[in-house]
Amino acid sequence: MSVSTHTRRDQIWIGAGLYTYLGITLAVPLLVIFLWTIYDPAVGWFPPDIVPSSYSVSAWREVLADRQIIPSGVLSIIIAVIVTTATGILAFPTAWALAQFPFRLKRAVEVFVLAPLIVPGIVVAQGGRVGLRDQVAPQAIHDDGDDAAGGAGSVDGAHASVPLRAKWKMS
Amino acid sequence: MSEGRVKLSVLLLCLAPGGGFLLLLFGLPLVRVLIGSFTDASGAFPTLSTWQRLLTTPVYLDGLWYSLWLGLAPTIVSLLISLPLSALMQANETTQKLFGALYRIPLVVPGIVAGFIVLVLLDRGGTVSRLLAPFGLSLPRLVRDPWGLGAIIASSWKNIPFMTLIIAGSMAAINKDVLLAARTLGASRLTILWRIQLPLAKPGVTAAVLLTFIGSLGSFVIPSLLGPSYPLPLSVHMYMEGFQKGNWPMVYAMGTLLSVCAIGVLLAYYAVIGRIGRTPGGGRQRGGTA
């Protein structure tokens, strides 16, 4: 065991605390969300029931019966991979140049490169509307406004292929 | 060709793809937004009338304050949770790997799902109020409440892992010998945290704070799902002005205003980082590249 600033007993307590935190903030919410996917809509799930009184896979069946879902999901993953690769290809030479060469205006280039992080996503999405048809732009806002996960996040908008095409154009 | 010239060509060649892409798809749209904010609904240019309306209409001004509130509050909540979380993660080695993988899950959960989680857990009749009901307890109003508490909780839920990722990364980069030396010299754990870990991790902390604030400032899905019907943040106003009223100059002016706020925060950030560089004990590191 490597040297630590904390004793073994303290570490057990800290571990227990960390996992309790994870249980409350992550496991419970995800479990409740999952229960909402398998409650029986014909019976409902009303207070004071803490868990549904009746279960059904109808929602899942409906989702999986939708022929759009799997192609949309695959398309989302393809887009995410392309976006990641393209970002890498574009970013690597820039990062290398910034690390390698001292030059005037270096700070300005740095700030410009970081600017998309600084300017709120919704503003960029508005600007990106130029050249986009109006009806596809709203989804672009949804995706860019709140989605830390970037390309992969478009899985949630995968029901319709139009938003995905918008994502494609935006990217 | 001289060596300097070769270097310059290599430099330009390296900067061209990334810089060109940004210029075309980020810089130009941004200029378009800026110019668009000086037009009005009739297409007149240049005019200050859109700006005048934005800055004198109480509904929009309330929207601006509300946006700033929805940017600031989740940042503070996330920081208060992320800091101890990051420090505890450093302390615990046995469970670090699994925990380190699991706590990041909210990062990949889309904002709308985070909103839905808060809705089913904390809304009236939600899971938590059902759990509390037998004890005669009830939750305060958390969804569509005037302070936007539900939106703040959902936003924090998504931002805590992001902040923890950056802060824990900065803390992990601190040489452990320094911490062990301090411990040997009799420093308590709190002293180590306060006097060594926090100052050395400060560039990471400020970068995390900045990025969280800006991310929440422009967030759209969470406040529209969980926030009250009044006031609305500027991001929601932008959507309504644009797609429901077709008032694009106002959208551009609001976008510019949000960007100005974000840039203001960035400048403050650089001022803070600059000061850190001059104080002893705060290593001269560049933040913001996270």
PDB file of N, CA, C and O in Angstrom, chain B residues 252-284:
ATOM      1  N   TYR B 252     -30.658  38.837 -31.013  1.00  0.00           N
ATOM      2  CA  TYR B 252     -29.230  39.141 -31.163  1.00  0.00           C
ATOM      3  C   TYR B 252     -28.743  40.039 -30.037  1.00  0.00           C
ATOM      4  O   TYR B 252     -27.638  39.857 -29.502  1.00  0.00           O
ATOM      5  N   ALA B 253     -29.573  41.041 -29.666  1.00  0.00           N
ATOM      6  CA  ALA B 253     -29.169  41.951 -28.589  1.00  0.00           C
ATOM      7  C   ALA B 253     -29.044  41.176 -27.268  1.00  0.00           C
ATOM      8  O   ALA B 253     -28.073  41.358 -26.517  1.00  0.00           O
ATOM      9  N   MET B 254     -30.008  40.278 -27.013  1.00  0.00           N
ATOM     10  CA  MET B 254     -29.951  39.482 -25.781  1.00  0.00           C
ATOM     11  C   MET B 254     -28.719  38.579 -25.794  1.00  0.00           C
ATOM     12  O   MET B 254     -28.040  38.423 -24.772  1.00  0.00           O
ATOM     13  N   GLY B 255     -28.438  37.984 -26.934  1.00  0.00           N
ATOM     14  CA  GLY B 255     -27.263  37.121 -27.066  1.00  0.00           C
ATOM     15  C   GLY B 255     -25.985  37.899 -26.797  1.00  0.00           C
ATOM     16  O   GLY B 255     -25.086  37.435 -26.084  1.00  0.00           O
ATOM     17  N   THR B 256     -25.921  39.115 -27.355  1.00  0.00           N
ATOM     18  CA  THR B 256     -24.734  39.947 -27.136  1.00  0.00           C
ATOM     19  C   THR B 256     -24.598  40.290 -25.656  1.00  0.00           C
ATOM     20  O   THR B 256     -23.511  40.225 -25.086  1.00  0.00           O
ATOM     21  N   LEU B 257     -25.749  40.625 -25.035  1.00  0.00           N
ATOM     22  CA  LEU B 257     -25.728  40.989 -23.610  1.00  0.00           C
ATOM     23  C   LEU B 257     -25.227  39.813 -22.758  1.00  0.00           C
ATOM     24  O   LEU B 257     -24.368  39.998 -21.872  1.00  0.00           O
ATOM     25  N   LEU B 258     -25.729  38.611 -23.048  1.00  0.00           N
ATOM     26  CA  LEU B 258     -25.274  37.426 -22.302  1.00  0.00           C
ATOM     27  C   LEU B 258     -23.774  37.217 -22.494  1.00  0.00           C
ATOM     28  O   LEU B 258     -23.045  36.913 -21.544  1.00  0.00           O
ATOM     29  N   SER B 259     -23.303  37.413 -23.741  1.00  0.00           N
ATOM     30  CA  SER B 259     -21.878  37.234 -24.012  1.00  0.00           C
ATOM     31  C   SER B 259     -21.055  38.265 -23.261  1.00  0.00           C
ATOM     32  O   SER B 259     -19.989  37.947 -22.723  1.00  0.00           O
ATOM     33  N   VAL B 260     -21.564  39.509 -23.229  1.00  0.00           N
ATOM     34  CA  VAL B 260     -20.834  40.568 -22.518  1.00  0.00           C
ATOM     35  C   VAL B 260     -20.702  40.194 -21.035  1.00  0.00           C
ATOM     36  O   VAL B 260     -19.633  40.344 -20.434  1.00  0.00           O
ATOM     37  N   CYS B 261     -21.796  39.673 -20.467  1.00  0.00           N
ATOM     38  CA  CYS B 261     -21.748  39.238 -19.057  1.00  0.00           C
ATOM     39  C   CYS B 261     -20.686  38.155 -18.879  1.00  0.00           C
ATOM     40  O   CYS B 261     -19.885  38.189 -17.943  1.00  0.00           O
ATOM     41  N   ALA B 262     -20.683  37.177 -19.801  1.00  0.00           N
ATOM     42  CA  ALA B 262     -19.732  36.077 -19.695  1.00  0.00           C
ATOM     43  C   ALA B 262     -18.302  36.583 -19.832  1.00  0.00           C
ATOM     44  O   ALA B 262     -17.405  36.169 -19.085  1.00  0.00           O
ATOM     45  N   ILE B 263     -18.090  37.520 -20.778  1.00  0.00           N
ATOM     46  CA  ILE B 263     -16.739  38.047 -20.985  1.00  0.00           C
ATOM     47  C   ILE B 263     -16.300  38.845 -19.761  1.00  0.00           C
ATOM     48  O   ILE B 263     -15.142  38.770 -19.336  1.00  0.00           O
ATOM     49  N   GLY B 264     -17.266  39.578 -19.161  1.00  0.00           N
ATOM     50  CA  GLY B 264     -16.966  40.311 -17.930  1.00  0.00           C
ATOM     51  C   GLY B 264     -16.457  39.371 -16.840  1.00  0.00           C
ATOM     52  O   GLY B 264     -15.464  39.652 -16.161  1.00  0.00           O
ATOM     53  N   VAL B 265     -17.136  38.236 -16.713  1.00  0.00           N
ATOM     54  CA  VAL B 265     -16.725  37.245 -15.716  1.00  0.00           C
ATOM     55  C   VAL B 265     -15.337  36.705 -16.061  1.00  0.00           C
ATOM     56  O   VAL B 265     -14.494  36.509 -15.188  1.00  0.00           O
ATOM     57  N   LEU B 266     -15.089  36.503 -17.347  1.00  0.00           N
ATOM     58  CA  LEU B 266     -13.781  35.989 -17.776  1.00  0.00           C
ATOM     59  C   LEU B 266     -12.670  36.965 -17.410  1.00  0.00           C
ATOM     60  O   LEU B 266     -11.611  36.565 -16.918  1.00  0.00           O
ATOM     61  N   LEU B 267     -12.917  38.257 -17.643  1.00  0.00           N
ATOM     62  CA  LEU B 267     -11.891  39.258 -17.341  1.00  0.00           C
ATOM     63  C   LEU B 267     -11.613  39.270 -15.837  1.00  0.00           C
ATOM     64  O   LEU B 267     -10.455  39.350 -15.409  1.00  0.00           O
ATOM     65  N   ALA B 268     -12.681  39.158 -15.048  1.00  0.00           N
ATOM     66  CA  ALA B 268     -12.515  39.087 -13.597  1.00  0.00           C
ATOM     67  C   ALA B 268     -11.669  37.867 -13.239  1.00  0.00           C
ATOM     68  O   ALA B 268     -10.798  37.915 -12.373  1.00  0.00           O
ATOM     69  N   TYR B 269     -11.922  36.775 -13.966  1.00  0.00           N
ATOM     70  CA  TYR B 269     -11.185  35.532 -13.747  1.00  0.00           C
ATOM     71  C   TYR B 269      -9.693  35.722 -14.017  1.00  0.00           C
ATOM     72  O   TYR B 269      -8.852  35.317 -13.221  1.00  0.00           O
ATOM     73  N   TYR B 270      -9.385  36.380 -15.141  1.00  0.00           N
ATOM     74  CA  TYR B 270      -7.973  36.611 -15.449  1.00  0.00           C
ATOM     75  C   TYR B 270      -7.332  37.503 -14.395  1.00  0.00           C
ATOM     76  O   TYR B 270      -6.170  37.317 -14.042  1.00  0.00           O
ATOM     77  N   ALA B 271      -8.111  38.480 -13.900  1.00  0.00           N
ATOM     78  CA  ALA B 271      -7.580  39.359 -12.855  1.00  0.00           C
ATOM     79  C   ALA B 271      -7.246  38.540 -11.607  1.00  0.00           C
ATOM     80  O   ALA B 271      -6.188  38.706 -11.001  1.00  0.00           O
ATOM     81  N   VAL B 272      -8.145  37.611 -11.253  1.00  0.00           N
ATOM     82  CA  VAL B 272      -7.928  36.772 -10.067  1.00  0.00           C
ATOM     83  C   VAL B 272      -6.707  35.879 -10.276  1.00  0.00           C
ATOM     84  O   VAL B 272      -5.829  35.791  -9.420  1.00  0.00           O
ATOM     85  N   ILE B 273      -6.640  35.230 -11.446  1.00  0.00           N
ATOM     86  CA  ILE B 273      -5.528  34.333 -11.755  1.00  0.00           C
ATOM     87  C   ILE B 273      -4.215  35.107 -11.725  1.00  0.00           C
ATOM     88  O   ILE B 273      -3.211  34.643 -11.181  1.00  0.00           O
ATOM     89  N   GLY B 274      -4.243  36.318 -12.285  1.00  0.00           N
ATOM     90  CA  GLY B 274      -3.038  37.151 -12.301  1.00  0.00           C
ATOM     91  C   GLY B 274      -2.562  37.430 -10.888  1.00  0.00           C
ATOM     92  O   GLY B 274      -1.372  37.354 -10.586  1.00  0.00           O
ATOM     93  N   ARG B 275      -3.531  37.691  -9.996  1.00  0.00           N
ATOM     94  CA  ARG B 275      -3.178  37.996  -8.608  1.00  0.00           C
ATOM     95  C   ARG B 275      -2.600  36.750  -7.919  1.00  0.00           C
ATOM     96  O   ARG B 275      -1.666  36.831  -7.160  1.00  0.00           O
ATOM     97  N   ILE B 276      -3.199  35.585  -8.249  1.00  0.00           N
ATOM     98  CA  ILE B 276      -2.711  34.349  -7.650  1.00  0.00           C
ATOM     99  C   ILE B 276      -1.247  34.140  -8.010  1.00  0.00           C
ATOM    100  O   ILE B 276      -0.439  33.761  -7.186  1.00  0.00           O
ATOM    101  N   GLY B 277      -0.918  34.446  -9.268  1.00  0.00           N
ATOM    102  CA  GLY B 277       0.453  34.258  -9.743  1.00  0.00           C
ATOM    103  C   GLY B 277       1.457  35.050  -8.921  1.00  0.00           C
ATOM    104  O   GLY B 277       2.614  34.670  -8.818  1.00  0.00           O
ATOM    105  N   ARG B 278       1.005  36.169  -8.333  1.00  0.00           N
ATOM    106  CA  ARG B 278       1.940  37.024  -7.613  1.00  0.00           C
ATOM    107  C   ARG B 278       2.033  36.688  -6.139  1.00  0.00           C
ATOM    108  O   ARG B 278       2.976  37.088  -5.475  1.00  0.00           O
ATOM    109  N   THR B 279       1.025  35.959  -5.619  1.00  0.00           N
ATOM    110  CA  THR B 279       1.095  35.659  -4.190  1.00  0.00           C
ATOM    111  C   THR B 279       1.968  34.423  -3.953  1.00  0.00           C
ATOM    112  O   THR B 279       1.944  33.490  -4.750  1.00  0.00           O
ATOM    113  N   PRO B 280       2.755  34.439  -2.859  1.00  0.00           N
ATOM    114  CA  PRO B 280       3.585  33.274  -2.602  1.00  0.00           C
ATOM    115  C   PRO B 280       2.704  32.067  -2.289  1.00  0.00           C
ATOM    116  O   PRO B 280       1.658  32.211  -1.668  1.00  0.00           O
ATOM    117  N   GLY B 281       3.127  30.912  -2.760  1.00  0.00           N
ATOM    118  CA  GLY B 281       2.375  29.695  -2.454  1.00  0.00           C
ATOM    119  C   GLY B 281       1.352  29.358  -3.507  1.00  0.00           C
ATOM    120  O   GLY B 281       0.907  28.240  -3.610  1.00  0.00           O
ATOM    121  N   GLY B 282       0.956  30.320  -4.311  1.00  0.00           N
ATOM    122  CA  GLY B 282       0.008  30.046  -5.386  1.00  0.00           C
ATOM    123  C   GLY B 282       0.777  29.897  -6.674  1.00  0.00           C
ATOM    124  O   GLY B 282       1.067  30.868  -7.342  1.00  0.00           O
ATOM    125  N   GLY B 283       1.153  28.682  -7.009  1.00  0.00           N
ATOM    126  CA  GLY B 283       2.011  28.415  -8.156  1.00  0.00           C
ATOM    127  C   GLY B 283       1.547  29.129  -9.404  1.00  0.00           C
ATOM    128  O   GLY B 283       0.347  29.231  -9.657  1.00  0.00           O
ATOM    129  N   ARG B 284       2.472  29.666 -10.167  1.00  0.00           N
ATOM    130  CA  ARG B 284       2.103  30.397 -11.373  1.00  0.00           C
ATOM    131  C   ARG B 284       1.687  29.402 -12.452  1.00  0.00           C
ATOM    132  O   ARG B 284       2.487  28.930 -13.242  1.00  0.00           O
TER     133      ARG B 284
END
